[in-house]
Amino acid sequence: MPPHFPSDSNHGRHAVRPLGRHKSIHRLLGGGEAADILLWKNRNLSAGVLAGATLIWFLFDVVEYNIIPLLSQIAIFVMLVIFIWSNAAPIFDRAPPRIPEVVISEHAFRELVLTSHHKLSYAVSLLYDIACGKDLKKLLLVIASLLALSVIGDSCSLTSLLYLGFLCAHTLPALYQRYETEVDHLLARGGEYIKKFYEKIDSNVVSKIPRGPVKTKFR
C-alpha cells in the first residue's frame, strides 16, 4: 500500500506540482505512441520493447558481441531464410517472400537533422549561460550532476549506462503516474530542504567571499 500524506488529502490531484508543472505526464512525454509505450498503456508492446532492449544489452555487454560481427551474422541468417523459403515455395505451392521496401523520405530526414541541431544548440547555449555564473544554484547543480555521471560512467560501460538510462525512462514515468501525489509531496519537501540548504550556504559562505570594487569605465 502506498504511503499516505495527510497534508495532501485536501487537495488530491490538484495539489501544487513541483517545478511549476501544469501538463499531464503523458503530454510532457510528447503524447502519441511513444508516450503510451513509456507509460505502459499497451503492456504487450511495452514489454516487447523492454525485452528487446534487454536482449541488446545482454549481447553487447554480457556476451560482448561486436556490432559488425552481429550485423553480419543477422544478415547471413536472414539471407539463408529467404533462400530456403524462395526455393521451397514452388514445392509447397506458396508465394515467395516479399520484403517491404522501407523508404525514409527526405522531408523526415531533414526534420530529424534540424530537430537534433536545434536541441544541441539549445543545450550548448544553456550550459554556456550556466557556466557564466548567472545562477549559482544551477551551476552547482550541473557540476554535481556531471560529477555523479562521471563516477557512474567510470564504474560501468557505456552500454550498461545507456541501458540504465533506458530502464529509468521506461519505468519511472509509469511509476510516477501511479504514485503522482505521493511523489509530488516528497519532491516539494526535498525542494524546500535544498532551498534552505542553499540559502544557508549563500549566507555563510558565498556572501562572505571578498569581492573587488566595480570599476566604472569612462569614455
PDB file of N, CA and C in Angstrom, residues 5-51:
ATOM      1  N   PHE A   5      -0.138  10.787   2.862  1.00  0.00           N
ATOM      2  CA  PHE A   5       0.308  12.040   3.439  1.00  0.00           C
ATOM      3  C   PHE A   5      -0.918  12.900   3.722  1.00  0.00           C
ATOM      4  N   PRO A   6      -1.198  13.194   4.994  1.00  0.00           N
ATOM      5  CA  PRO A   6      -2.401  13.941   5.325  1.00  0.00           C
ATOM      6  C   PRO A   6      -2.429  15.326   4.728  1.00  0.00           C
ATOM      7  N   SER A   7      -1.247  15.951   4.543  1.00  0.00           N
ATOM      8  CA  SER A   7      -1.236  17.320   4.048  1.00  0.00           C
ATOM      9  C   SER A   7      -1.772  17.437   2.640  1.00  0.00           C
ATOM     10  N   ASP A   8      -1.787  16.327   1.889  1.00  0.00           N
ATOM     11  CA  ASP A   8      -2.263  16.369   0.510  1.00  0.00           C
ATOM     12  C   ASP A   8      -3.705  15.908   0.379  1.00  0.00           C
ATOM     13  N   SER A   9      -4.324  15.493   1.459  1.00  0.00           N
ATOM     14  CA  SER A   9      -5.652  14.903   1.363  1.00  0.00           C
ATOM     15  C   SER A   9      -6.703  15.913   0.973  1.00  0.00           C
ATOM     16  N   ASN A  10      -6.478  17.184   1.305  1.00  0.00           N
ATOM     17  CA  ASN A  10      -7.476  18.199   0.981  1.00  0.00           C
ATOM     18  C   ASN A  10      -7.358  18.707  -0.436  1.00  0.00           C
ATOM     19  N   HIS A  11      -6.243  18.401  -1.062  1.00  0.00           N
ATOM     20  CA  HIS A  11      -6.035  18.916  -2.413  1.00  0.00           C
ATOM     21  C   HIS A  11      -6.138  17.844  -3.465  1.00  0.00           C
ATOM     22  N   GLY A  12      -5.853  16.576  -3.115  1.00  0.00           N
ATOM     23  CA  GLY A  12      -5.957  15.484  -4.077  1.00  0.00           C
ATOM     24  C   GLY A  12      -5.004  15.679  -5.217  1.00  0.00           C
ATOM     25  N   ARG A  13      -5.495  15.426  -6.391  1.00  0.00           N
ATOM     26  CA  ARG A  13      -4.659  15.528  -7.582  1.00  0.00           C
ATOM     27  C   ARG A  13      -4.406  16.966  -7.997  1.00  0.00           C
ATOM     28  N   HIS A  14      -5.092  17.933  -7.344  1.00  0.00           N
ATOM     29  CA  HIS A  14      -4.911  19.330  -7.726  1.00  0.00           C
ATOM     30  C   HIS A  14      -3.886  20.020  -6.849  1.00  0.00           C
ATOM     31  N   ALA A  15      -3.081  19.231  -6.110  1.00  0.00           N
ATOM     32  CA  ALA A  15      -2.047  19.828  -5.288  1.00  0.00           C
ATOM     33  C   ALA A  15      -1.001  20.489  -6.181  1.00  0.00           C
ATOM     34  N   VAL A  16      -0.246  21.433  -5.564  1.00  0.00           N
ATOM     35  CA  VAL A  16       0.764  22.160  -6.324  1.00  0.00           C
ATOM     36  C   VAL A  16       1.844  21.184  -6.769  1.00  0.00           C
ATOM     37  N   ARG A  17       2.112  21.141  -8.046  1.00  0.00           N
ATOM     38  CA  ARG A  17       3.080  20.213  -8.586  1.00  0.00           C
ATOM     39  C   ARG A  17       4.451  20.847  -8.592  1.00  0.00           C
ATOM     40  N   PRO A  18       5.503  20.037  -8.425  1.00  0.00           N
ATOM     41  CA  PRO A  18       6.856  20.591  -8.402  1.00  0.00           C
ATOM     42  C   PRO A  18       7.263  21.139  -9.754  1.00  0.00           C
ATOM     43  N   LEU A  19       8.214  22.103  -9.702  1.00  0.00           N
ATOM     44  CA  LEU A  19       8.798  22.694 -10.912  1.00  0.00           C
ATOM     45  C   LEU A  19       7.761  23.428 -11.767  1.00  0.00           C
ATOM     46  N   GLY A  20       6.608  23.775 -11.169  1.00  0.00           N
ATOM     47  CA  GLY A  20       5.604  24.522 -11.909  1.00  0.00           C
ATOM     48  C   GLY A  20       4.949  23.749 -13.012  1.00  0.00           C
ATOM     49  N   ARG A  21       4.888  22.429 -12.895  1.00  0.00           N
ATOM     50  CA  ARG A  21       4.324  21.603 -13.966  1.00  0.00           C
ATOM     51  C   ARG A  21       2.811  21.664 -13.945  1.00  0.00           C
ATOM     52  N   HIS A  22       2.218  21.957 -15.097  1.00  0.00           N
ATOM     53  CA  HIS A  22       0.761  22.021 -15.215  1.00  0.00           C
ATOM     54  C   HIS A  22       0.232  21.012 -16.223  1.00  0.00           C
ATOM     55  N   LYS A  23       1.098  20.426 -17.039  1.00  0.00           N
ATOM     56  CA  LYS A  23       0.664  19.447 -18.032  1.00  0.00           C
ATOM     57  C   LYS A  23       0.694  18.044 -17.432  1.00  0.00           C
ATOM     58  N   SER A  24      -0.075  17.162 -18.029  1.00  0.00           N
ATOM     59  CA  SER A  24      -0.051  15.769 -17.600  1.00  0.00           C
ATOM     60  C   SER A  24       1.255  15.126 -18.025  1.00  0.00           C
ATOM     61  N   ILE A  25       1.619  14.034 -17.367  1.00  0.00           N
ATOM     62  CA  ILE A  25       2.866  13.358 -17.689  1.00  0.00           C
ATOM     63  C   ILE A  25       2.828  12.807 -19.110  1.00  0.00           C
ATOM     64  N   HIS A  26       1.645  12.454 -19.602  1.00  0.00           N
ATOM     65  CA  HIS A  26       1.510  11.944 -20.970  1.00  0.00           C
ATOM     66  C   HIS A  26       1.851  13.028 -21.988  1.00  0.00           C
ATOM     67  N   ARG A  27       1.397  14.258 -21.748  1.00  0.00           N
ATOM     68  CA  ARG A  27       1.688  15.367 -22.658  1.00  0.00           C
ATOM     69  C   ARG A  27       3.152  15.791 -22.558  1.00  0.00           C
ATOM     70  N   LEU A  28       3.737  15.706 -21.346  1.00  0.00           N
ATOM     71  CA  LEU A  28       5.142  16.058 -21.193  1.00  0.00           C
ATOM     72  C   LEU A  28       6.049  15.104 -21.956  1.00  0.00           C
ATOM     73  N   LEU A  29       5.608  13.866 -22.116  1.00  0.00           N
ATOM     74  CA  LEU A  29       6.383  12.880 -22.865  1.00  0.00           C
ATOM     75  C   LEU A  29       6.161  12.972 -24.366  1.00  0.00           C
ATOM     76  N   GLY A  30       5.388  13.966 -24.799  1.00  0.00           N
ATOM     77  CA  GLY A  30       5.169  14.187 -26.221  1.00  0.00           C
ATOM     78  C   GLY A  30       3.898  13.597 -26.770  1.00  0.00           C
ATOM     79  N   GLY A  31       3.167  12.818 -25.943  1.00  0.00           N
ATOM     80  CA  GLY A  31       1.932  12.205 -26.415  1.00  0.00           C
ATOM     81  C   GLY A  31       2.208  11.157 -27.489  1.00  0.00           C
ATOM     82  N   GLY A  32       1.147  10.620 -28.043  1.00  0.00           N
ATOM     83  CA  GLY A  32       1.300   9.651 -29.115  1.00  0.00           C
ATOM     84  C   GLY A  32       1.716   8.284 -28.624  1.00  0.00           C
ATOM     85  N   GLU A  33       2.203   7.475 -29.570  1.00  0.00           N
ATOM     86  CA  GLU A  33       2.527   6.082 -29.274  1.00  0.00           C
ATOM     87  C   GLU A  33       3.747   5.960 -28.370  1.00  0.00           C
ATOM     88  N   ALA A  34       4.722   6.881 -28.529  1.00  0.00           N
ATOM     89  CA  ALA A  34       5.922   6.812 -27.688  1.00  0.00           C
ATOM     90  C   ALA A  34       5.568   6.994 -26.216  1.00  0.00           C
ATOM     91  N   ALA A  35       4.689   7.966 -25.927  1.00  0.00           N
ATOM     92  CA  ALA A  35       4.262   8.171 -24.546  1.00  0.00           C
ATOM     93  C   ALA A  35       3.461   6.981 -24.031  1.00  0.00           C
ATOM     94  N   ASP A  36       2.646   6.383 -24.899  1.00  0.00           N
ATOM     95  CA  ASP A  36       1.886   5.195 -24.485  1.00  0.00           C
ATOM     96  C   ASP A  36       2.814   4.039 -24.119  1.00  0.00           C
ATOM     97  N   ILE A  37       3.916   3.899 -24.865  1.00  0.00           N
ATOM     98  CA  ILE A  37       4.866   2.825 -24.558  1.00  0.00           C
ATOM     99  C   ILE A  37       5.556   3.084 -23.227  1.00  0.00           C
ATOM    100  N   LEU A  38       5.991   4.333 -22.986  1.00  0.00           N
ATOM    101  CA  LEU A  38       6.685   4.655 -21.745  1.00  0.00           C
ATOM    102  C   LEU A  38       5.770   4.560 -20.532  1.00  0.00           C
ATOM    103  N   LEU A  39       4.481   4.828 -20.724  1.00  0.00           N
ATOM    104  CA  LEU A  39       3.527   4.758 -19.611  1.00  0.00           C
ATOM    105  C   LEU A  39       2.826   3.412 -19.529  1.00  0.00           C
ATOM    106  N   TRP A  40       3.243   2.450 -20.368  1.00  0.00           N
ATOM    107  CA  TRP A  40       2.712   1.084 -20.330  1.00  0.00           C
ATOM    108  C   TRP A  40       1.213   1.052 -20.577  1.00  0.00           C
ATOM    109  N   LYS A  41       0.738   1.884 -21.516  1.00  0.00           N
ATOM    110  CA  LYS A  41      -0.674   1.814 -21.909  1.00  0.00           C
ATOM    111  C   LYS A  41      -0.962   0.503 -22.639  1.00  0.00           C
ATOM    112  N   ASN A  42      -0.009   0.090 -23.474  1.00  0.00           N
ATOM    113  CA  ASN A  42      -0.079  -1.203 -24.154  1.00  0.00           C
ATOM    114  C   ASN A  42       0.995  -2.092 -23.529  1.00  0.00           C
ATOM    115  N   ARG A  43       0.587  -2.945 -22.616  1.00  0.00           N
ATOM    116  CA  ARG A  43       1.544  -3.731 -21.839  1.00  0.00           C
ATOM    117  C   ARG A  43       2.372  -4.664 -22.711  1.00  0.00           C
ATOM    118  N   ASN A  44       1.741  -5.272 -23.714  1.00  0.00           N
ATOM    119  CA  ASN A  44       2.467  -6.203 -24.577  1.00  0.00           C
ATOM    120  C   ASN A  44       3.563  -5.495 -25.368  1.00  0.00           C
ATOM    121  N   LEU A  45       3.220  -4.323 -25.941  1.00  0.00           N
ATOM    122  CA  LEU A  45       4.205  -3.576 -26.717  1.00  0.00           C
ATOM    123  C   LEU A  45       5.328  -3.050 -25.821  1.00  0.00           C
ATOM    124  N   SER A  46       4.973  -2.519 -24.652  1.00  0.00           N
ATOM    125  CA  SER A  46       5.990  -2.010 -23.733  1.00  0.00           C
ATOM    126  C   SER A  46       6.901  -3.127 -23.252  1.00  0.00           C
ATOM    127  N   ALA A  47       6.316  -4.288 -22.941  1.00  0.00           N
ATOM    128  CA  ALA A  47       7.136  -5.430 -22.523  1.00  0.00           C
ATOM    129  C   ALA A  47       8.037  -5.904 -23.650  1.00  0.00           C
ATOM    130  N   GLY A  48       7.557  -5.854 -24.901  1.00  0.00           N
ATOM    131  CA  GLY A  48       8.382  -6.233 -26.038  1.00  0.00           C
ATOM    132  C   GLY A  48       9.562  -5.287 -26.228  1.00  0.00           C
ATOM    133  N   VAL A  49       9.313  -3.985 -26.074  1.00  0.00           N
ATOM    134  CA  VAL A  49      10.400  -3.008 -26.189  1.00  0.00           C
ATOM    135  C   VAL A  49      11.435  -3.231 -25.084  1.00  0.00           C
ATOM    136  N   LEU A  50      10.949  -3.481 -23.863  1.00  0.00           N
ATOM    137  CA  LEU A  50      11.868  -3.744 -22.752  1.00  0.00           C
ATOM    138  C   LEU A  50      12.669  -5.026 -22.991  1.00  0.00           C
ATOM    139  N   ALA A  51      12.023  -6.071 -23.500  1.00  0.00           N
ATOM    140  CA  ALA A  51      12.724  -7.326 -23.781  1.00  0.00           C
ATOM    141  C   ALA A  51      13.762  -7.136 -24.881  1.00  0.00           C
TER     142      ALA A  51
END
